[in-house]
Amino acid sequence: MRLSLGEAEVCLTAEGLEEAPGGVRLVGREVRVFPPFRSQRFFRHGWQSWSLAAWVDLAQAPTPLLPEARRPQADDPFLLETGAWWGSGLGALKGPDGKVLLLGALDVGARVLGREDLLLGRYSGEGRGWFLAYGEEEEVFSAYARLLPERRSGRPPRVWCSWYSFYTGIGEDLLLKVLDEVAAFPFEVFQVDDGWQRALGDWEPNERFPRGMAYLAQRVREKGLRAGIWLAPFLVTADSSLLRERPDWLLRDGDGRPVRAGFNWGKPLYALDAGNEEVLEWVESLVRKALAWGYDYLKLDFLYAAALPGAEGEARYRRALTRLREAAKEAYLLFCGAPILASLGLADGLRVGPDVAPYWDNEDRSFWLADPTGPGLRNALRTTWHRLWLSENVHVDPDVAYFRTRFNLL
């Protein structure tokens, strides 16, 4: 069928359509949109927080990220392995006049292919809704965002996070010393990051926190601050008691093998099965435990593990994170390493780019491994910039800002 979108007349295939503010709604498990121009630029939207979101050159084929073991924590593996420009949930083509033709999913589990003469949207699950718009870039992305779920609770809090000062080298004595210093600045949250737990999957304090996490949270509150803590609730490693005791909780592929969730901390990562009721009850109890300790700001990391293998797992992810959201009550939830569109309406804050770092780019990783998701200012700025259109739906988190002259290559 032919459709007039303001100044542009497009051809498309869909099961149905209706008017929507700023564009039209389309219906179909698969839709095809043929623009009235040949485009050289495609807006490629990555799957989760760290995944590349940027305008890319359609004349250059995507380079597969190496090694394969890291792909699950970089993006929807399908997007990295097809040899074509696919995006997660949405895609857009830029015309010769600079205006944009955007196709965006209104349900979870979608991918969009971009070619010079085509936008192809396809659902992996039961979704059928799409939004199509043409116009100035800011206007069409804003119109799309208004149709997506939102959750905003005033302004985002000012947070001090232990990660970028100490990484995993934290302990009770060190953090109490830092707490005295942080309290002199206008922060509202003191957040303990990775390094407090016994292992990924064993969410109890290690030997460097002899008086426990409730004691530390109490000391934080005595300074007039909210206490925050880091969790990766759907991630587990082989050295954890949880994996040894409950191997049946692992997400497995069609051949019964554990699904790899990436590689980090010098070891393989595995995913818990977010479709397993016992796993969900365990995650709910973990969240309630953190609240009982006194933490009402939760940084939830590596959440993509609950949605593997990619778009096909987003409906499962959405159900699991809805349960987690309900268990957390009014605690502030920062989602990180999270499928972007599937997290809207559940997260208070959402990381929208890779980690920052005290250098511009790790050229070995970006060039030799073709990895645009690694820590570095270049990667963080690029992907964050291309997700600011979500700021009306959620607190967009570009990662931290820090100021120092030591250990700084910028």
mmCIF file of C-alpha atoms in Angstrom:
data_model
loop_
_atom_site.group_PDB
_atom_site.id
_atom_site.type_symbol
_atom_site.label_atom_id
_atom_site.label_comp_id
_atom_site.label_asym_id
_atom_site.label_seq_id
_atom_site.Cartn_x
_atom_site.Cartn_y
_atom_site.Cartn_z
ATOM 1 C CA MET A 1 0.000 0.000 0.000
ATOM 2 C CA ARG A 2 0.997 3.644 -0.414
ATOM 3 C CA LEU A 3 0.998 6.086 2.485
ATOM 4 C CA SER A 4 1.599 9.816 2.635
ATOM 5 C CA LEU A 5 3.657 10.923 5.650
ATOM 6 C CA GLY A 6 3.732 14.673 5.313
ATOM 7 C CA GLU A 7 6.206 15.415 2.531
ATOM 8 C CA ALA A 8 7.074 11.757 1.955
ATOM 9 C CA GLU A 9 5.080 9.069 0.207
ATOM 10 C CA VAL A 10 6.157 5.576 1.197
ATOM 11 C CA CYS A 11 5.172 2.110 0.082
ATOM 12 C CA LEU A 12 4.661 -0.494 2.764
ATOM 13 C CA THR A 13 3.325 -3.916 3.604
ATOM 14 C CA ALA A 14 1.416 -4.359 6.868
ATOM 15 C CA GLU A 15 -1.763 -6.005 8.105
ATOM 16 C CA GLY A 16 -3.318 -2.695 9.097
ATOM 17 C CA LEU A 17 -2.692 0.921 10.052
ATOM 18 C CA GLU A 18 -4.270 3.823 11.888
ATOM 19 C CA GLU A 19 -3.388 7.438 12.573
ATOM 20 C CA ALA A 20 -1.248 8.253 15.605
ATOM 21 C CA PRO A 21 0.139 11.545 16.962
ATOM 22 C CA GLY A 22 3.146 12.389 14.825
ATOM 23 C CA GLY A 23 2.817 9.391 12.514
ATOM 24 C CA VAL A 24 0.875 6.165 12.048
ATOM 25 C CA ARG A 25 0.525 2.866 13.858
ATOM 26 C CA LEU A 26 1.110 -0.277 11.829
ATOM 27 C CA VAL A 27 0.028 -3.815 12.661
ATOM 28 C CA GLY A 28 1.869 -6.990 11.724
ATOM 29 C CA ARG A 29 4.370 -9.590 12.882
ATOM 30 C CA GLU A 30 6.483 -8.355 9.969
ATOM 31 C CA VAL A 31 6.206 -5.003 8.213
ATOM 32 C CA ARG A 32 8.180 -3.566 5.305
ATOM 33 C CA VAL A 33 8.574 0.126 4.563
ATOM 34 C CA PHE A 34 10.064 1.388 1.297
ATOM 35 C CA PRO A 35 11.234 5.026 1.471
ATOM 36 C CA PRO A 36 10.954 7.478 -1.450
ATOM 37 C CA PHE A 37 14.752 7.863 -1.441
ATOM 38 C CA ARG A 38 17.900 5.781 -1.251
ATOM 39 C CA SER A 39 19.536 6.265 2.112
ATOM 40 C CA GLN A 40 23.172 6.103 3.098
ATOM 41 C CA ARG A 41 22.622 6.321 6.866
ATOM 42 C CA PHE A 42 20.811 3.932 9.214
ATOM 43 C CA PHE A 43 20.059 4.535 12.889
ATOM 44 C CA ARG A 44 21.248 1.303 14.438
ATOM 45 C CA HIS A 45 19.867 0.845 17.960
ATOM 46 C CA GLY A 46 21.687 -1.680 20.140
ATOM 47 C CA TRP A 47 19.904 -4.125 22.394
ATOM 48 C CA GLN A 48 21.059 -3.219 25.892
ATOM 49 C CA SER A 49 22.757 -0.458 27.863
ATOM 50 C CA TRP A 50 26.261 -0.961 26.479
ATOM 51 C CA SER A 51 25.278 -1.887 22.907
ATOM 52 C CA LEU A 52 26.099 0.523 20.101
ATOM 53 C CA ALA A 53 23.430 3.084 19.222
ATOM 54 C CA ALA A 54 24.516 5.372 16.387
ATOM 55 C CA TRP A 55 23.985 6.408 12.806
ATOM 56 C CA VAL A 56 25.986 3.980 10.653
ATOM 57 C CA ASP A 57 27.103 3.974 7.024
ATOM 58 C CA LEU A 58 25.042 1.472 5.057
ATOM 59 C CA ALA A 59 27.831 1.128 2.504
ATOM 60 C CA GLN A 60 30.025 -0.515 5.143
ATOM 61 C CA ALA A 61 29.024 -3.976 6.342
ATOM 62 C CA PRO A 62 29.094 -4.508 10.120
ATOM 63 C CA THR A 63 32.177 -6.233 11.497
ATOM 64 C CA PRO A 64 31.455 -9.205 13.816
ATOM 65 C CA LEU A 65 32.620 -8.626 17.365
ATOM 66 C CA LEU A 66 35.376 -10.962 18.529
ATOM 67 C CA PRO A 67 35.715 -13.135 20.499
ATOM 68 C CA GLU A 68 32.370 -14.919 20.424
ATOM 69 C CA ALA A 69 32.461 -15.476 24.198
ATOM 70 C CA ARG A 70 31.929 -11.744 24.772
ATOM 71 C CA ARG A 71 29.026 -11.302 22.372
ATOM 72 C CA PRO A 72 26.180 -11.979 24.841
ATOM 73 C CA GLN A 73 27.312 -9.102 27.082
ATOM 74 C CA ALA A 74 27.818 -6.758 24.122
ATOM 75 C CA ASP A 75 24.511 -7.017 22.259
ATOM 76 C CA ASP A 76 21.757 -9.316 21.067
ATOM 77 C CA PRO A 77 24.025 -11.979 19.511
ATOM 78 C CA PHE A 78 21.771 -12.130 16.443
ATOM 79 C CA LEU A 79 22.574 -8.499 15.656
ATOM 80 C CA LEU A 80 26.300 -9.248 15.724
ATOM 81 C CA GLU A 81 26.231 -12.348 13.563
ATOM 82 C CA THR A 82 23.945 -11.626 10.597
ATOM 83 C CA GLY A 83 26.336 -9.541 8.502
ATOM 84 C CA ALA A 84 23.575 -6.964 7.931
ATOM 85 C CA TRP A 85 22.526 -3.807 9.750
ATOM 86 C CA TRP A 86 19.871 -4.941 12.190
ATOM 87 C CA GLY A 87 18.797 -2.899 15.210
ATOM 88 C CA SER A 88 16.947 -3.714 18.402
ATOM 89 C CA GLY A 89 13.347 -2.539 18.518
ATOM 90 C CA LEU A 90 13.689 0.360 16.109
ATOM 91 C CA GLY A 91 15.528 1.688 13.109
ATOM 92 C CA ALA A 92 15.559 4.796 10.960
ATOM 93 C CA LEU A 93 16.817 5.937 7.569
ATOM 94 C CA LYS A 94 18.072 9.446 6.892
ATOM 95 C CA GLY A 95 17.053 11.096 3.630
ATOM 96 C CA PRO A 96 19.104 13.459 1.460
ATOM 97 C CA ASP A 97 17.406 16.468 3.092
ATOM 98 C CA GLY A 98 18.383 15.272 6.582
ATOM 99 C CA LYS A 99 14.870 14.207 7.544
ATOM 100 C CA VAL A 100 14.300 10.798 9.075
ATOM 101 C CA LEU A 101 11.988 7.853 8.383
ATOM 102 C CA LEU A 102 11.592 5.925 11.648
ATOM 103 C CA LEU A 103 10.079 2.495 12.310
ATOM 104 C CA GLY A 104 9.761 1.563 15.982
ATOM 105 C CA ALA A 105 8.245 -1.406 17.798
ATOM 106 C CA LEU A 106 5.479 -0.883 20.353
ATOM 107 C CA ASP A 107 5.877 -4.344 21.911
ATOM 108 C CA VAL A 108 8.906 -6.300 23.115
ATOM 109 C CA GLY A 109 10.874 -8.781 21.048
ATOM 110 C CA ALA A 110 11.411 -6.871 17.801
ATOM 111 C CA ARG A 111 14.299 -6.222 15.444
ATOM 112 C CA VAL A 112 14.551 -3.799 12.517
ATOM 113 C CA LEU A 113 16.706 -4.255 9.411
ATOM 114 C CA GLY A 114 17.982 -1.222 7.544
ATOM 115 C CA ARG A 115 18.954 -1.117 3.873
ATOM 116 C CA GLU A 116 19.307 1.749 1.416
ATOM 117 C CA ASP A 117 15.756 1.191 0.197
ATOM 118 C CA LEU A 118 14.050 -0.683 3.047
ATOM 119 C CA LEU A 119 13.107 -0.776 6.711
ATOM 120 C CA LEU A 120 12.000 -4.274 7.694
ATOM 121 C CA GLY A 121 10.519 -4.796 11.145
ATOM 122 C CA ARG A 122 10.098 -8.299 12.521
ATOM 123 C CA TYR A 123 8.878 -9.666 15.854
ATOM 124 C CA SER A 124 10.339 -12.835 17.304
ATOM 125 C CA GLY A 125 7.349 -13.330 19.592
ATOM 126 C CA GLU A 126 3.703 -12.298 19.762
ATOM 127 C CA GLY A 127 4.110 -8.545 19.248
ATOM 128 C CA ARG A 128 2.371 -6.836 16.343
ATOM 129 C CA GLY A 129 2.422 -3.077 16.967
ATOM 130 C CA TRP A 130 4.660 -0.530 15.186
ATOM 131 C CA PHE A 131 5.021 3.225 14.877
ATOM 132 C CA LEU A 132 6.060 4.859 11.611
ATOM 133 C CA ALA A 133 6.945 8.531 11.235
ATOM 134 C CA TYR A 134 8.809 10.887 8.913
ATOM 135 C CA GLY A 135 10.226 14.317 9.701
ATOM 136 C CA GLU A 136 12.933 16.081 11.630
ATOM 137 C CA GLU A 137 15.003 13.649 13.694
ATOM 138 C CA GLU A 138 14.162 15.122 17.100
ATOM 139 C CA GLU A 139 10.447 15.297 16.306
ATOM 140 C CA VAL A 140 10.006 11.716 15.087
ATOM 141 C CA PHE A 141 12.000 10.226 17.962
ATOM 142 C CA SER A 142 10.002 12.290 20.467
ATOM 143 C CA ALA A 143 6.728 11.153 18.904
ATOM 144 C CA TYR A 144 7.870 7.536 19.187
ATOM 145 C CA ALA A 145 8.988 7.961 22.803
ATOM 146 C CA ARG A 146 5.554 9.282 23.779
ATOM 147 C CA LEU A 147 4.043 5.913 22.815
ATOM 148 C CA LEU A 148 6.448 3.898 24.985
ATOM 149 C CA PRO A 149 6.086 3.081 28.718
ATOM 150 C CA GLU A 150 7.472 5.599 31.187
ATOM 151 C CA ARG A 151 8.395 5.802 34.844
ATOM 152 C CA ARG A 152 9.746 9.071 36.187
ATOM 153 C CA SER A 153 9.979 9.998 39.848
ATOM 154 C CA GLY A 154 11.092 13.612 40.087
ATOM 155 C CA ARG A 155 14.704 14.425 39.365
ATOM 156 C CA PRO A 156 17.379 11.723 39.559
ATOM 157 C CA PRO A 157 19.318 11.548 42.838
ATOM 158 C CA ARG A 158 22.942 12.662 43.167
ATOM 159 C CA VAL A 159 24.913 9.461 43.734
ATOM 160 C CA TRP A 160 28.450 8.657 44.856
ATOM 161 C CA CYS A 161 29.434 5.208 43.519
ATOM 162 C CA SER A 162 32.431 3.238 44.779
ATOM 163 C CA TRP A 163 33.251 1.586 41.447
ATOM 164 C CA TYR A 164 35.278 4.268 39.718
ATOM 165 C CA SER A 165 37.478 4.957 42.713
ATOM 166 C CA PHE A 166 38.130 1.426 43.955
ATOM 167 C CA TYR A 167 36.544 -1.093 41.551
ATOM 168 C CA THR A 168 36.296 -4.413 43.474
ATOM 169 C CA GLY A 169 38.898 -3.380 46.067
ATOM 170 C CA ILE A 170 36.408 -2.226 48.682
ATOM 171 C CA GLY A 171 35.920 -3.085 52.342
ATOM 172 C CA GLU A 172 34.084 -1.832 55.389
ATOM 173 C CA ASP A 173 36.964 0.206 56.833
ATOM 174 C CA LEU A 174 37.737 1.889 53.524
ATOM 175 C CA LEU A 175 34.117 2.791 52.783
ATOM 176 C CA LEU A 176 33.528 4.184 56.265
ATOM 177 C CA LYS A 177 36.541 6.438 55.809
ATOM 178 C CA VAL A 178 35.291 7.581 52.417
ATOM 179 C CA LEU A 179 31.787 8.068 53.817
ATOM 180 C CA ASP A 180 33.063 10.769 56.148
ATOM 181 C CA GLU A 181 34.540 12.588 53.153
ATOM 182 C CA VAL A 182 31.567 12.088 50.823
ATOM 183 C CA ALA A 183 29.142 13.425 53.441
ATOM 184 C CA ALA A 184 30.737 16.856 53.065
ATOM 185 C CA PHE A 185 29.516 17.075 49.463
ATOM 186 C CA PRO A 186 25.914 17.470 48.209
ATOM 187 C CA PHE A 187 25.377 13.789 47.425
ATOM 188 C CA GLU A 188 22.099 12.081 48.300
ATOM 189 C CA VAL A 189 23.054 8.409 47.830
ATOM 190 C CA PHE A 190 26.161 6.493 48.907
ATOM 191 C CA GLN A 191 26.250 3.437 46.653
ATOM 192 C CA VAL A 192 28.364 0.340 47.340
ATOM 193 C CA ASP A 193 29.300 -1.252 44.029
ATOM 194 C CA ASP A 194 30.773 -4.626 43.044
ATOM 195 C CA GLY A 195 33.228 -6.150 45.515
ATOM 196 C CA TRP A 196 31.139 -6.581 48.674
ATOM 197 C CA GLN A 197 29.674 -10.028 47.854
ATOM 198 C CA ARG A 198 31.199 -13.488 48.291
ATOM 199 C CA ALA A 199 30.627 -14.446 44.648
ATOM 200 C CA LEU A 200 28.249 -13.734 41.801
ATOM 201 C CA GLY A 201 25.208 -15.636 42.968
ATOM 202 C CA ASP A 202 26.235 -15.640 46.647
ATOM 203 C CA TRP A 203 24.868 -12.307 47.826
ATOM 204 C CA GLU A 204 26.241 -12.236 51.349
ATOM 205 C CA PRO A 205 29.054 -9.949 52.550
ATOM 206 C CA ASN A 206 32.596 -11.242 52.206
ATOM 207 C CA GLU A 207 35.298 -11.129 54.881
ATOM 208 C CA ARG A 208 36.085 -7.455 54.185
ATOM 209 C CA PHE A 209 32.677 -6.524 55.638
ATOM 210 C CA PRO A 210 32.860 -8.183 59.075
ATOM 211 C CA ARG A 211 29.884 -6.332 60.567
ATOM 212 C CA GLY A 212 27.644 -6.964 57.584
ATOM 213 C CA MET A 213 25.822 -4.833 55.070
ATOM 214 C CA ALA A 214 23.055 -3.710 57.431
ATOM 215 C CA TYR A 215 25.679 -2.090 59.667
ATOM 216 C CA LEU A 216 27.152 -0.172 56.735
ATOM 217 C CA ALA A 217 23.708 0.996 55.579
ATOM 218 C CA GLN A 218 22.977 2.243 59.093
ATOM 219 C CA ARG A 219 26.193 4.269 59.123
ATOM 220 C CA VAL A 220 25.303 5.738 55.731
ATOM 221 C CA ARG A 221 21.862 6.814 56.940
ATOM 222 C CA GLU A 222 23.395 8.376 60.048
ATOM 223 C CA LYS A 223 25.187 10.743 57.692
ATOM 224 C CA GLY A 224 21.858 11.801 56.196
ATOM 225 C CA LEU A 225 22.348 9.818 52.975
ATOM 226 C CA ARG A 226 20.422 7.013 51.323
ATOM 227 C CA ALA A 227 22.239 3.691 51.068
ATOM 228 C CA GLY A 228 22.678 2.045 47.678
ATOM 229 C CA ILE A 229 24.010 -1.380 46.731
ATOM 230 C CA TRP A 230 25.029 -3.241 43.561
ATOM 231 C CA LEU A 231 23.444 -6.548 42.545
ATOM 232 C CA ALA A 232 23.606 -8.718 39.422
ATOM 233 C CA PRO A 233 20.599 -10.892 40.269
ATOM 234 C CA PHE A 234 20.468 -13.072 37.138
ATOM 235 C CA LEU A 235 24.203 -13.698 36.808
ATOM 236 C CA VAL A 236 26.187 -16.555 38.340
ATOM 237 C CA THR A 237 29.726 -17.934 38.093
ATOM 238 C CA ALA A 238 31.085 -21.442 38.598
ATOM 239 C CA ASP A 239 32.781 -20.553 41.902
ATOM 240 C CA SER A 240 29.460 -19.724 43.592
ATOM 241 C CA SER A 241 27.707 -21.957 46.084
ATOM 242 C CA LEU A 242 24.448 -21.190 44.294
ATOM 243 C CA LEU A 243 25.572 -22.824 41.059
ATOM 244 C CA ARG A 244 26.902 -25.894 42.846
ATOM 245 C CA GLU A 245 23.695 -26.298 44.839
ATOM 246 C CA ARG A 246 21.164 -25.401 42.133
ATOM 247 C CA PRO A 247 22.533 -26.258 38.671
ATOM 248 C CA ASP A 248 18.915 -26.788 37.620
ATOM 249 C CA TRP A 249 18.411 -23.019 37.874
ATOM 250 C CA LEU A 250 20.733 -22.309 34.949
ATOM 251 C CA LEU A 251 19.334 -21.155 31.642
ATOM 252 C CA ARG A 252 20.038 -23.890 29.095
ATOM 253 C CA ASP A 253 19.962 -24.110 25.322
ATOM 254 C CA GLY A 254 18.015 -26.619 23.238
ATOM 255 C CA ASP A 255 20.709 -29.253 23.801
ATOM 256 C CA GLY A 256 20.619 -28.828 27.585
ATOM 257 C CA ARG A 257 23.914 -26.943 27.822
ATOM 258 C CA PRO A 258 24.231 -23.913 30.143
ATOM 259 C CA VAL A 259 23.870 -20.643 28.240
ATOM 260 C CA ARG A 260 26.971 -18.471 28.433
ATOM 261 C CA ALA A 261 26.191 -14.896 29.451
ATOM 262 C CA GLY A 262 29.612 -13.544 28.520
ATOM 263 C CA PHE A 263 33.066 -13.414 30.048
ATOM 264 C CA ASN A 264 34.212 -11.039 32.791
ATOM 265 C CA TRP A 265 36.318 -10.990 35.966
ATOM 266 C CA GLY A 266 38.550 -13.545 34.220
ATOM 267 C CA LYS A 267 35.849 -16.227 34.146
ATOM 268 C CA PRO A 268 32.796 -17.343 32.141
ATOM 269 C CA LEU A 269 29.425 -15.928 33.134
ATOM 270 C CA TYR A 270 26.204 -17.937 33.225
ATOM 271 C CA ALA A 271 22.567 -16.864 33.292
ATOM 272 C CA LEU A 272 19.870 -17.936 35.704
ATOM 273 C CA ASP A 273 16.634 -19.000 34.039
ATOM 274 C CA ALA A 274 14.263 -16.059 34.486
ATOM 275 C CA GLY A 275 11.384 -18.284 33.406
ATOM 276 C CA ASN A 276 11.897 -20.610 36.381
ATOM 277 C CA GLU A 277 9.470 -19.834 39.213
ATOM 278 C CA GLU A 278 11.993 -20.857 41.879
ATOM 279 C CA VAL A 279 14.550 -18.454 40.400
ATOM 280 C CA LEU A 280 12.021 -15.622 40.449
ATOM 281 C CA GLU A 281 11.142 -16.303 44.081
ATOM 282 C CA TRP A 282 14.855 -16.337 44.938
ATOM 283 C CA VAL A 283 15.385 -12.988 43.154
ATOM 284 C CA GLU A 284 12.408 -11.496 44.988
ATOM 285 C CA SER A 285 13.864 -12.648 48.311
ATOM 286 C CA LEU A 286 17.246 -11.154 47.366
ATOM 287 C CA VAL A 287 15.649 -7.767 46.731
ATOM 288 C CA ARG A 288 13.697 -7.939 49.989
ATOM 289 C CA LYS A 289 16.920 -8.818 51.832
ATOM 290 C CA ALA A 290 18.673 -5.742 50.447
ATOM 291 C CA LEU A 291 15.721 -3.586 51.506
ATOM 292 C CA ALA A 292 15.762 -5.136 54.993
ATOM 293 C CA TRP A 293 19.459 -4.300 55.296
ATOM 294 C CA GLY A 294 18.509 -0.671 54.715
ATOM 295 C CA TYR A 295 19.305 -0.148 51.029
ATOM 296 C CA ASP A 296 16.626 1.671 49.040
ATOM 297 C CA TYR A 297 18.725 2.427 45.953
ATOM 298 C CA LEU A 298 19.519 -0.718 43.970
ATOM 299 C CA LYS A 299 21.893 -0.768 41.023
ATOM 300 C CA LEU A 300 20.851 -3.895 39.122
ATOM 301 C CA ASP A 301 23.540 -4.904 36.653
ATOM 302 C CA PHE A 302 24.008 -7.408 33.803
ATOM 303 C CA LEU A 303 20.239 -7.658 33.479
ATOM 304 C CA TYR A 304 20.469 -8.814 29.869
ATOM 305 C CA ALA A 305 21.190 -12.269 31.333
ATOM 306 C CA ALA A 306 17.461 -12.564 32.096
ATOM 307 C CA ALA A 307 16.622 -12.047 28.405
ATOM 308 C CA LEU A 308 19.113 -14.280 26.620
ATOM 309 C CA PRO A 309 19.405 -15.315 23.844
ATOM 310 C CA GLY A 310 18.192 -11.866 22.755
ATOM 311 C CA ALA A 311 14.945 -10.463 21.400
ATOM 312 C CA GLU A 312 13.369 -13.921 21.806
ATOM 313 C CA GLY A 313 13.797 -13.600 25.586
ATOM 314 C CA GLU A 314 12.403 -10.104 26.075
ATOM 315 C CA ALA A 315 8.882 -11.203 27.064
ATOM 316 C CA ARG A 316 10.393 -13.481 29.734
ATOM 317 C CA TYR A 317 12.627 -10.607 30.846
ATOM 318 C CA ARG A 318 9.671 -8.252 31.122
ATOM 319 C CA ARG A 319 7.714 -10.684 33.300
ATOM 320 C CA ALA A 320 10.730 -11.321 35.550
ATOM 321 C CA LEU A 321 11.597 -7.647 36.012
ATOM 322 C CA THR A 322 7.961 -6.829 36.742
ATOM 323 C CA ARG A 323 8.161 -9.279 39.654
ATOM 324 C CA LEU A 324 11.417 -7.685 40.804
ATOM 325 C CA ARG A 325 9.925 -4.196 40.520
ATOM 326 C CA GLU A 326 6.990 -5.198 42.711
ATOM 327 C CA ALA A 327 9.308 -6.729 45.321
ATOM 328 C CA ALA A 328 11.374 -3.524 45.422
ATOM 329 C CA LYS A 329 8.311 -1.400 46.231
ATOM 330 C CA GLU A 330 9.359 2.269 46.151
ATOM 331 C CA ALA A 331 13.119 1.692 46.102
ATOM 332 C CA TYR A 332 14.962 3.485 43.326
ATOM 333 C CA LEU A 333 16.010 0.944 40.696
ATOM 334 C CA LEU A 334 18.862 1.711 38.330
ATOM 335 C CA PHE A 335 18.967 -0.847 35.506
ATOM 336 C CA CYS A 336 22.358 -1.446 33.896
ATOM 337 C CA GLY A 337 23.379 -3.818 31.119
ATOM 338 C CA ALA A 338 19.635 -3.933 30.503
ATOM 339 C CA PRO A 339 17.580 -4.410 27.321
ATOM 340 C CA ILE A 340 16.552 -0.830 26.654
ATOM 341 C CA LEU A 341 12.996 -0.920 25.335
ATOM 342 C CA ALA A 342 11.970 -3.920 27.459
ATOM 343 C CA SER A 343 12.995 -2.015 30.625
ATOM 344 C CA LEU A 344 10.876 1.096 30.087
ATOM 345 C CA GLY A 345 8.166 1.587 32.685
ATOM 346 C CA LEU A 346 9.996 -0.607 35.225
ATOM 347 C CA ALA A 347 13.311 1.179 35.769
ATOM 348 C CA ASP A 348 13.614 4.511 37.562
ATOM 349 C CA GLY A 349 17.040 5.039 36.017
ATOM 350 C CA LEU A 350 18.506 3.308 32.966
ATOM 351 C CA ARG A 351 22.102 3.179 31.827
ATOM 352 C CA VAL A 352 22.138 4.203 28.183
ATOM 353 C CA GLY A 353 25.789 3.724 27.220
ATOM 354 C CA PRO A 354 29.027 1.877 27.998
ATOM 355 C CA ASP A 355 31.113 2.590 31.090
ATOM 356 C CA VAL A 356 33.135 5.774 31.194
ATOM 357 C CA ALA A 357 36.891 5.497 31.756
ATOM 358 C CA PRO A 358 39.853 7.848 32.274
ATOM 359 C CA TYR A 359 40.804 7.547 28.590
ATOM 360 C CA TRP A 360 39.224 8.379 25.226
ATOM 361 C CA ASP A 361 39.278 4.920 23.645
ATOM 362 C CA ASN A 362 40.824 1.482 24.069
ATOM 363 C CA GLU A 363 41.979 1.159 20.474
ATOM 364 C CA ASP A 364 43.085 -2.455 20.840
ATOM 365 C CA ARG A 365 39.577 -3.457 21.874
ATOM 366 C CA SER A 366 37.690 -1.224 19.443
ATOM 367 C CA PHE A 367 39.873 -1.974 16.397
ATOM 368 C CA TRP A 368 41.203 -5.507 16.778
ATOM 369 C CA LEU A 369 38.075 -6.899 18.453
ATOM 370 C CA ALA A 370 35.594 -4.620 16.624
ATOM 371 C CA ASP A 371 33.966 -3.946 20.002
ATOM 372 C CA PRO A 372 32.169 -0.576 20.401
ATOM 373 C CA THR A 373 30.866 -1.463 23.878
ATOM 374 C CA GLY A 374 34.048 -1.287 25.948
ATOM 375 C CA PRO A 375 34.714 1.339 28.630
ATOM 376 C CA GLY A 376 35.960 4.657 27.296
ATOM 377 C CA LEU A 377 34.761 8.199 26.829
ATOM 378 C CA ARG A 378 34.308 7.835 23.073
ATOM 379 C CA ASN A 379 31.974 4.845 23.316
ATOM 380 C CA ALA A 380 30.077 6.269 26.291
ATOM 381 C CA LEU A 381 29.443 9.642 24.652
ATOM 382 C CA ARG A 382 28.428 8.211 21.274
ATOM 383 C CA THR A 383 25.818 5.745 22.475
ATOM 384 C CA THR A 384 24.496 7.977 25.269
ATOM 385 C CA TRP A 385 24.028 10.863 22.826
ATOM 386 C CA HIS A 386 21.914 8.675 20.568
ATOM 387 C CA ARG A 387 19.599 7.648 23.427
ATOM 388 C CA LEU A 388 18.816 11.037 24.948
ATOM 389 C CA TRP A 389 15.425 10.899 23.221
ATOM 390 C CA LEU A 390 14.388 8.505 26.029
ATOM 391 C CA SER A 391 14.754 11.198 28.704
ATOM 392 C CA GLU A 392 10.984 11.735 28.896
ATOM 393 C CA ASN A 393 10.443 8.049 29.691
ATOM 394 C CA VAL A 394 13.130 7.322 32.273
ATOM 395 C CA HIS A 395 16.089 8.910 34.032
ATOM 396 C CA VAL A 396 18.780 8.337 31.415
ATOM 397 C CA ASP A 397 22.052 7.465 33.136
ATOM 398 C CA PRO A 398 25.170 8.333 31.098
ATOM 399 C CA ASP A 399 27.352 6.767 33.824
ATOM 400 C CA VAL A 400 29.365 8.823 36.272
ATOM 401 C CA ALA A 401 31.327 12.041 35.966
ATOM 402 C CA TYR A 402 34.544 12.241 37.924
ATOM 403 C CA PHE A 403 37.295 14.800 38.321
ATOM 404 C CA ARG A 404 40.884 13.854 38.979
ATOM 405 C CA THR A 405 44.415 14.400 37.725
ATOM 406 C CA ARG A 406 45.922 11.090 38.872
ATOM 407 C CA PHE A 407 45.452 7.920 36.787
ATOM 408 C CA ASN A 408 43.895 9.957 34.001
ATOM 409 C CA LEU A 409 44.823 9.641 30.315
ATOM 410 C CA LEU A 410 42.418 12.282 29.006
#
